[in-house]
Coordinates of C-alpha atoms in Angstrom, one line a residue:
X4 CA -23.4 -13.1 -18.1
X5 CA -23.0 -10.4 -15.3
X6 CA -25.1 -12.7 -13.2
X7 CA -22.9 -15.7 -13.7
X8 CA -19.8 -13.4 -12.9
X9 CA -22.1 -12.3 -9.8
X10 CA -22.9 -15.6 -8.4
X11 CA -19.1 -17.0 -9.1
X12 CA -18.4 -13.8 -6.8
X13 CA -20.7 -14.7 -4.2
X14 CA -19.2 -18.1 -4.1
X15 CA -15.6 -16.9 -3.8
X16 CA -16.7 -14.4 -0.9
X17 CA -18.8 -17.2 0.7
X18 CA -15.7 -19.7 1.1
X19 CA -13.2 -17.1 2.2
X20 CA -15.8 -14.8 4.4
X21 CA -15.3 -16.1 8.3
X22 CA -18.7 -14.5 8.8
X23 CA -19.9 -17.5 7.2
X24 CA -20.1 -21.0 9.1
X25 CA -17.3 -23.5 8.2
X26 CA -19.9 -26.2 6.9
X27 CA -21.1 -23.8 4.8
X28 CA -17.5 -22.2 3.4
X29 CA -16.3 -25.9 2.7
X30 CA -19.9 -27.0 0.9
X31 CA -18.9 -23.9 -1.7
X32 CA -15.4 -24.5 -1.7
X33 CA -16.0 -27.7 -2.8
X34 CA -18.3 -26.5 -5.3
X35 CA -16.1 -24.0 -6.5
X36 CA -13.4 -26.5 -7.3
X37 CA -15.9 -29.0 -8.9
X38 CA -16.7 -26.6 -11.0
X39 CA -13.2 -25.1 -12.0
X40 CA -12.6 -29.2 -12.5
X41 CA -15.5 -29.4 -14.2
X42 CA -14.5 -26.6 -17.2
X43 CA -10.9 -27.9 -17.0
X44 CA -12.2 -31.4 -18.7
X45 CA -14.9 -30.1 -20.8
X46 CA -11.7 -28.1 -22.0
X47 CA -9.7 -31.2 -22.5
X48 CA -12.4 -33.3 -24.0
X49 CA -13.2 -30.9 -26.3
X50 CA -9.4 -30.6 -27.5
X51 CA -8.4 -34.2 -28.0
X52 CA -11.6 -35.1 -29.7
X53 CA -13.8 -37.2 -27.8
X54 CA -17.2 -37.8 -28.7
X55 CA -20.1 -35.2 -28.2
X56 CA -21.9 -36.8 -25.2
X57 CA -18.0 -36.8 -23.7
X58 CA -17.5 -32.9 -24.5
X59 CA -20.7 -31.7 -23.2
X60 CA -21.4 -33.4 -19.7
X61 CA -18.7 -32.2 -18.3
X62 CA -20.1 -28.8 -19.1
X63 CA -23.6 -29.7 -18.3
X64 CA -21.9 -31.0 -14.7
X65 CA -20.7 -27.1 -14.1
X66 CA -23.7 -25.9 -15.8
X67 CA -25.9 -28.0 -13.0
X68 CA -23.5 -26.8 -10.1
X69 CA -23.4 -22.9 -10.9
X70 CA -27.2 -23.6 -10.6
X71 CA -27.3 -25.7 -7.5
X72 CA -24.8 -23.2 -6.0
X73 CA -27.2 -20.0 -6.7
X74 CA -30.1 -21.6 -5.6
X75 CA -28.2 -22.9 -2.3
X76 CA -27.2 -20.1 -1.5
X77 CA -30.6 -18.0 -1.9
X78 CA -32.5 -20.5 0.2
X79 CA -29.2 -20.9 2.8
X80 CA -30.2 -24.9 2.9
X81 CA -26.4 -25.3 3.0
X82 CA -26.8 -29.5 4.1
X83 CA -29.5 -30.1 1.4
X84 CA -27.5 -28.2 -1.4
X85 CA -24.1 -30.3 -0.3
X86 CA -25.9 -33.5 -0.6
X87 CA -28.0 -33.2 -4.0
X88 CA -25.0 -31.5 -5.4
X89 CA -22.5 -34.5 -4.1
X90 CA -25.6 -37.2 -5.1
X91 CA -26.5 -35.7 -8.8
X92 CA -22.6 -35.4 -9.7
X93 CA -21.1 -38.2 -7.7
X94 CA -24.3 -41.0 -8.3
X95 CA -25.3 -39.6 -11.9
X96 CA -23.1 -37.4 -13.9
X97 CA -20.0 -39.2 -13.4
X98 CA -21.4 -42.9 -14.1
X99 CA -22.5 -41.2 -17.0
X100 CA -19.2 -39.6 -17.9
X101 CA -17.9 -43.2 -17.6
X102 CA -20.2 -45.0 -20.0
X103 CA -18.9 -42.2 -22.3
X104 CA -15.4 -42.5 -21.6
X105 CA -14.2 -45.6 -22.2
X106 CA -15.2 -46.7 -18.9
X107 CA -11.5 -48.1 -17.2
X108 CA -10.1 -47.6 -20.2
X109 CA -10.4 -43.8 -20.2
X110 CA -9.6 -41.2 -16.9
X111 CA -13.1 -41.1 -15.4
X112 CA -11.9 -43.2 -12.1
X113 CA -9.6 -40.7 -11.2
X114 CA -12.8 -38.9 -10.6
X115 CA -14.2 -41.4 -8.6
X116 CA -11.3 -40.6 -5.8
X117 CA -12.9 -36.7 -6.3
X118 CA -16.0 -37.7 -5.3
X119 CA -15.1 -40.1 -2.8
X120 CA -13.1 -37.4 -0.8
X121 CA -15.8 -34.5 -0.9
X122 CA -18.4 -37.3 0.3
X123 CA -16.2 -37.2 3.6
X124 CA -15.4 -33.7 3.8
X125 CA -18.8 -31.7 2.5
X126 CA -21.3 -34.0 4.6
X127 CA -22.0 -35.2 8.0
X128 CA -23.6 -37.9 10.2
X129 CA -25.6 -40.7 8.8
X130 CA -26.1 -38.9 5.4
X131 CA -22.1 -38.7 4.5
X132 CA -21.9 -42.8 5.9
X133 CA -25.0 -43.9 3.3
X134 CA -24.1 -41.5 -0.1
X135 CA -20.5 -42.9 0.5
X136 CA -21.9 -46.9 0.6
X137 CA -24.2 -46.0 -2.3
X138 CA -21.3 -44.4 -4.2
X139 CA -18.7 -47.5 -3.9
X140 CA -21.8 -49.6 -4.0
X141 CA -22.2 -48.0 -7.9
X142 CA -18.4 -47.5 -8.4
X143 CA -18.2 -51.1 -7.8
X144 CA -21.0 -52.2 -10.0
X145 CA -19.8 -50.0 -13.0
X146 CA -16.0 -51.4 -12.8
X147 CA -17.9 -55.4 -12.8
X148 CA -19.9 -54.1 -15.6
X149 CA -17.1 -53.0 -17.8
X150 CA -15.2 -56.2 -16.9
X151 CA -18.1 -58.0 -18.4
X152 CA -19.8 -56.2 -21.0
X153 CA -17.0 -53.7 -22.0
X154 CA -18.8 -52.7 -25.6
X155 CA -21.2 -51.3 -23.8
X156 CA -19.2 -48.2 -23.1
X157 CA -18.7 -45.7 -25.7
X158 CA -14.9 -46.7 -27.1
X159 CA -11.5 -44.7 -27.2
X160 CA -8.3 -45.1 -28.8
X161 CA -5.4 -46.3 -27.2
X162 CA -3.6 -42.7 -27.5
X163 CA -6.9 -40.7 -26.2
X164 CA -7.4 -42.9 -23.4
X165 CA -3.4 -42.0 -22.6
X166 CA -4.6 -38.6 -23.1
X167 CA -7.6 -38.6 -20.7
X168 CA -5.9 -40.7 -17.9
X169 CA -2.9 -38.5 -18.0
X170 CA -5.5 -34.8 -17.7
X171 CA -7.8 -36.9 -15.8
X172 CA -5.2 -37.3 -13.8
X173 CA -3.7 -34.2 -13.6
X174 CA -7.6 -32.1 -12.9
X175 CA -8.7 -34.7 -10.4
X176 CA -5.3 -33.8 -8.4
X177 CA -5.8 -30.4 -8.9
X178 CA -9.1 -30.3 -7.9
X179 CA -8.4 -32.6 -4.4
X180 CA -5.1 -30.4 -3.4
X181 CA -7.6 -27.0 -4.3
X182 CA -10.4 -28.0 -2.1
X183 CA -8.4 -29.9 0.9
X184 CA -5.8 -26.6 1.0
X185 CA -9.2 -24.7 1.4
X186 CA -10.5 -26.6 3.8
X187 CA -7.4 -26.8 6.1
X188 CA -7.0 -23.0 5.4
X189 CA -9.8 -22.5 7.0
X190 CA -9.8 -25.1 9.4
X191 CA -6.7 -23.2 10.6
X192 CA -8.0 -19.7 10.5
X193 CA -11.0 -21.0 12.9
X194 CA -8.5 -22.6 15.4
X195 CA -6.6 -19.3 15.2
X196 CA -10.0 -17.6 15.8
X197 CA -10.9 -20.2 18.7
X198 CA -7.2 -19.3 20.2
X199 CA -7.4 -15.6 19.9
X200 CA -10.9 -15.7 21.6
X201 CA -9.8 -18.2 24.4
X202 CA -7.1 -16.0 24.8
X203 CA -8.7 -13.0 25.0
X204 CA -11.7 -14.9 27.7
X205 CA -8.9 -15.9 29.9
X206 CA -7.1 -12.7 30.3
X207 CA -10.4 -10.8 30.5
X208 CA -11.3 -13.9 33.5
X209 CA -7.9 -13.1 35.0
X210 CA -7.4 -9.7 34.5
X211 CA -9.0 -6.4 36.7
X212 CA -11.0 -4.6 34.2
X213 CA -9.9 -0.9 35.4
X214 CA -6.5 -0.8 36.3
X215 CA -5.3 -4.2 33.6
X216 CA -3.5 -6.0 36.8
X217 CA -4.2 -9.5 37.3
X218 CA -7.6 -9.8 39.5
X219 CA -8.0 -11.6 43.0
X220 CA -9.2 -15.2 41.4
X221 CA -5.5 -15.4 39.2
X222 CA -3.4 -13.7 42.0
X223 CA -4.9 -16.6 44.8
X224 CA -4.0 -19.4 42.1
X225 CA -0.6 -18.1 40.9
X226 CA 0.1 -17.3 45.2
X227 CA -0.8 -21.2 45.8
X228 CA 1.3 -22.4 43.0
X229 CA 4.2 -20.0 44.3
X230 CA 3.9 -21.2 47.4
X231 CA 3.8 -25.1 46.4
X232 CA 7.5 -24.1 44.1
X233 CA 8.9 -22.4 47.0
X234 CA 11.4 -25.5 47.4
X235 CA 13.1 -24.5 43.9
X236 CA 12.6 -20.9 44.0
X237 CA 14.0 -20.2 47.6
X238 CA 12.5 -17.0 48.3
X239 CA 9.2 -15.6 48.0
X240 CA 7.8 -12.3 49.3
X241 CA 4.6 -10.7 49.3
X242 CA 3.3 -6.8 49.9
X243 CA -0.2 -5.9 50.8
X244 CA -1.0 -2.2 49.5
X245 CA -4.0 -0.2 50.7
X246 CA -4.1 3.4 49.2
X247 CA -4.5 5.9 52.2
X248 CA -7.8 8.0 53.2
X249 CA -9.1 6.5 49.0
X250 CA -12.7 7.5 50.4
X251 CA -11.9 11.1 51.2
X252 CA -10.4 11.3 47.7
X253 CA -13.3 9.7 46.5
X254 CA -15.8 12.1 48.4
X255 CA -13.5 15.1 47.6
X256 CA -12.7 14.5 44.2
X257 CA -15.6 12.1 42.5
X258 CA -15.1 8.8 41.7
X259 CA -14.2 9.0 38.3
X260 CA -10.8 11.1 39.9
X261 CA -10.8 8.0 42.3
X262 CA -10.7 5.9 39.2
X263 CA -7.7 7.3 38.0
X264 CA -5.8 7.3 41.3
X265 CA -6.3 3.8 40.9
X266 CA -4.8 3.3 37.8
X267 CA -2.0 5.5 37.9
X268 CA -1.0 3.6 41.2
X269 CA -1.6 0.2 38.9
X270 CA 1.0 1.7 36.7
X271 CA 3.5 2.4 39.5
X272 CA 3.0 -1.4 40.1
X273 CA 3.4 -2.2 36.4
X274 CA 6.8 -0.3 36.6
X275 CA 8.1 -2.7 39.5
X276 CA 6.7 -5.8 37.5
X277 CA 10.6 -7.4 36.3
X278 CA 12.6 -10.5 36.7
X279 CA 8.8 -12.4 37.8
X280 CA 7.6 -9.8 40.2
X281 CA 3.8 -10.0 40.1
X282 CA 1.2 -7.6 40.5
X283 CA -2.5 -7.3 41.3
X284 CA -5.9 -5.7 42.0
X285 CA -7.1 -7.4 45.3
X286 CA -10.4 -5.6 46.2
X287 CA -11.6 -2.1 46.3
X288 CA -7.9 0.0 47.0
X289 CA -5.9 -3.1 47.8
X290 CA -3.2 -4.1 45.7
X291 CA -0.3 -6.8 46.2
X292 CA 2.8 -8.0 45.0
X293 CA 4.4 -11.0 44.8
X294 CA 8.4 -11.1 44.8
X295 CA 10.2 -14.0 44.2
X296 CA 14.3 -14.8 43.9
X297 CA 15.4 -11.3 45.8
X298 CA 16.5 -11.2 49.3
X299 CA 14.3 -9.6 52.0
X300 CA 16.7 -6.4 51.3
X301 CA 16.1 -6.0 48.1
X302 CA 12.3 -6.7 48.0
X303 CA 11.9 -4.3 51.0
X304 CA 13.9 -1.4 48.5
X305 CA 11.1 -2.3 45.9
X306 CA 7.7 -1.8 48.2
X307 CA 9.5 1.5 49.5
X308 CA 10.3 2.7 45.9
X309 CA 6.6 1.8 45.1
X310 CA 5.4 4.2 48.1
X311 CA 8.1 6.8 47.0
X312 CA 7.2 7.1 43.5
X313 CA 3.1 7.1 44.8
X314 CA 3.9 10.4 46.3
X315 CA 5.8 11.3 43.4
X316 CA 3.5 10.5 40.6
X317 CA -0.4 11.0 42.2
X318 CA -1.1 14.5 42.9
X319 CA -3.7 16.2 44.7
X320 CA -5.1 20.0 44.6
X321 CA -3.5 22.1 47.2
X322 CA 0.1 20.9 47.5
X323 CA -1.2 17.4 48.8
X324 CA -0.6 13.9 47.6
X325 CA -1.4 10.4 47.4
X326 CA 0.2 8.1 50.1
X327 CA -0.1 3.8 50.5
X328 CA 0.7 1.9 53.1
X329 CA 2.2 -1.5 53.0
X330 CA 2.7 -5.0 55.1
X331 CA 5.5 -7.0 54.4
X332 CA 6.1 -10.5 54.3
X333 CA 8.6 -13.2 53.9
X334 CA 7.0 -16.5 53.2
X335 CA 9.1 -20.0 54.6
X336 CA 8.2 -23.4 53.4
X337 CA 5.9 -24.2 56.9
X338 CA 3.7 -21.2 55.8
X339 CA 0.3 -22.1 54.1
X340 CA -1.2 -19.8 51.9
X341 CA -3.9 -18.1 54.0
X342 CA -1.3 -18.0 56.9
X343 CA 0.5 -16.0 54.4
X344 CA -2.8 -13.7 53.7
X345 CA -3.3 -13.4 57.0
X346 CA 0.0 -12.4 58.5
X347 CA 0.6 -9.9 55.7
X348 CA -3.0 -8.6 56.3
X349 CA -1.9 -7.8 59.7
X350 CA 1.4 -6.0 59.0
X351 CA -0.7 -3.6 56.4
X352 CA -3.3 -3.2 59.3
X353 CA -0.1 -2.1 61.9
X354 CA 0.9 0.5 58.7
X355 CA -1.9 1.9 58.9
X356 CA -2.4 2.2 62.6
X357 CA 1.2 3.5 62.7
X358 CA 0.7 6.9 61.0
X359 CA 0.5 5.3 57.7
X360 CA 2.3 6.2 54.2
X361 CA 5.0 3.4 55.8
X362 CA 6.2 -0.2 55.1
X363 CA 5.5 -3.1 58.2
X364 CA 7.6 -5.8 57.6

């Protein structure tokens, strides 16, 4: 008994474990269900009376699939598993459960629509289309049957054939909302997944991995787009930051010290980052920033606050400190966007031939 509990453990880990692939979770989800489904009618056979053969295949069904299951998952032949499991039941076990129900007289073709829809869900390619044309092919051929030779099906009384339809019913619906809420469960955790990781690609594409500014490849794209909205936005400014004397703080101090002057002059940028002000790593010690909707007073307040608080904020051993230099632009709607580059390239170049730690606008 423990290893029955152990396997039905397995199986309910295995369908809920994203470590698992998703064919796999929905081959023993659907298993699962068949065989909850399964115990649910040998259940209900056994209580309104039906004959012995009626009672017991249901059981020998869930019997078949806890086996099937075990040895599915041992050997991890997840596709051959789905599809003897789908063909014994589906092809074998239910005609069977037919003959001995009544046939259409009892609730077995409820079933059928059980069958039908784990054919499409549990299989793929040319397998799922042939075991579903085999399946209506026999469906078909057992409802002619009946129609014409209806005492050869085990008989039922009126009131336990009401009886079966209504569990039959009742457990085949049960059994198709369990396994498709499964399925789309975790069809939806796996798009979550797909998002989170796309997501997290996208930002890590776009994103400078030391200081957590946007990178050069997203700033050039978002600085093109800007430049192509400038009709609707009206203004648009731009500052080109280049950290004075970095390699005699790199020399002096190590890099790893270099490092951190880096970031904590990312996070003086960071601080300036409101109403759509955007930030970003260019290269090496340049940064930029890209102001839209102020006028040229305003935005020329917020590059001289940045060089303010750099002094401020990034101190050096023996009374020195960190100082930037900055070019200043104003972009107008004849300006392409390496003009732009360019001309703002130039005023950072005239900071720093002017003595630097100093805004050229």
């Amino acid at each position: 008994m423990e290893r029955v509990f152990s396997a039905l453990r397995t199986i309910r880990n295995t369908i809920f474990s994203p470590k698992y692939s998703l064919e796999k979770r929905i081959t023993y989800a659907m298993v699962f269900c068949a065989m909850v489904g399964e115990i649910i009618g040998f259940v209900e056979s056994y209580m309104i009376g039906l004959p012995t053969i009626a009672v017991l295949l249901p059981l020998i069904s869930s019997l078949l699939l806890l086996a099937l299951s075990i040895w599915g998952f041992k050997t991890k032949k997840t596709k051959l598993f789905a599809t003897i499991s789908i063909s014994l039941t589906a092809m074998i076990l239910f005609p069977l459960m037919f003959f001995a129900n009544a046939g259409l007289h009892g609730g077995m073709p409820f079933y059928f629509l059980v069958a039908v829809v784990c054919t499409a869900l549990a299989l793929r390619g040319k397998t799922r289309i042939i075991l579903f044309i085999l399946i209506l092919l026999e469906y078909s051929g057992l409802f002619v049957l009946y129609q014409i030779l209806p005492q050869a099906f085990i008989p039922m009384s009126h009131y336990d054939a009401f009886i079966d339809q209504l569990c039959s019913m009742l457990i085949a619906s049960l059994v198709l909302f369990a396994f498709s809420f499964i399925v789309s469960k975790q069809n939806y955790h796996d798009r979550h997944k797909i998002e989170q990781l796309s997501l997290l690609y996208e930002r890590q594409a776009n994103t400078d991995e030391l200081t957590g500014l946007y990178n050069r490849r997203y700033f050039n794209n978002f600085l093109k787009l800007a430049i192509l909205t400038l009709g609707d936005t009206g203004k648009l400014h731009i500052a080109m930051f280049d950290i004075d004397d970095f390699k005699y703080v790199n020399d002096k101090y190590g890099h790893p010290f270099g490092d951190t002057v880096l970031k904590r002059f990312a996070d003086i940028l960071n601080e300036c980052i409101t109403d759509g002000v955007t930030a970003c790593r260019y290269g090496g010690e340049e940064f930029l920033l890209l102001i839209p909707k102020k006028n040229k007073e305003e935005a020329l307040k917020l590059v001289q606050n940045v060089l303010k608080q750099t002094r401020q904020k990034i101190i050096l051993a023996e009374n020195r400190f960190v100082t930037v230099s900055a070019g200043f632009m104003t972009c107008t709607e004849d300006m392409t966007y390496d003009v732009l580059l360019q001309e703002v390239d130039k005023k950072l170049y005239t900071a720093k031939n002017s003595g630097k730690n100093c805004v050229i606008s």
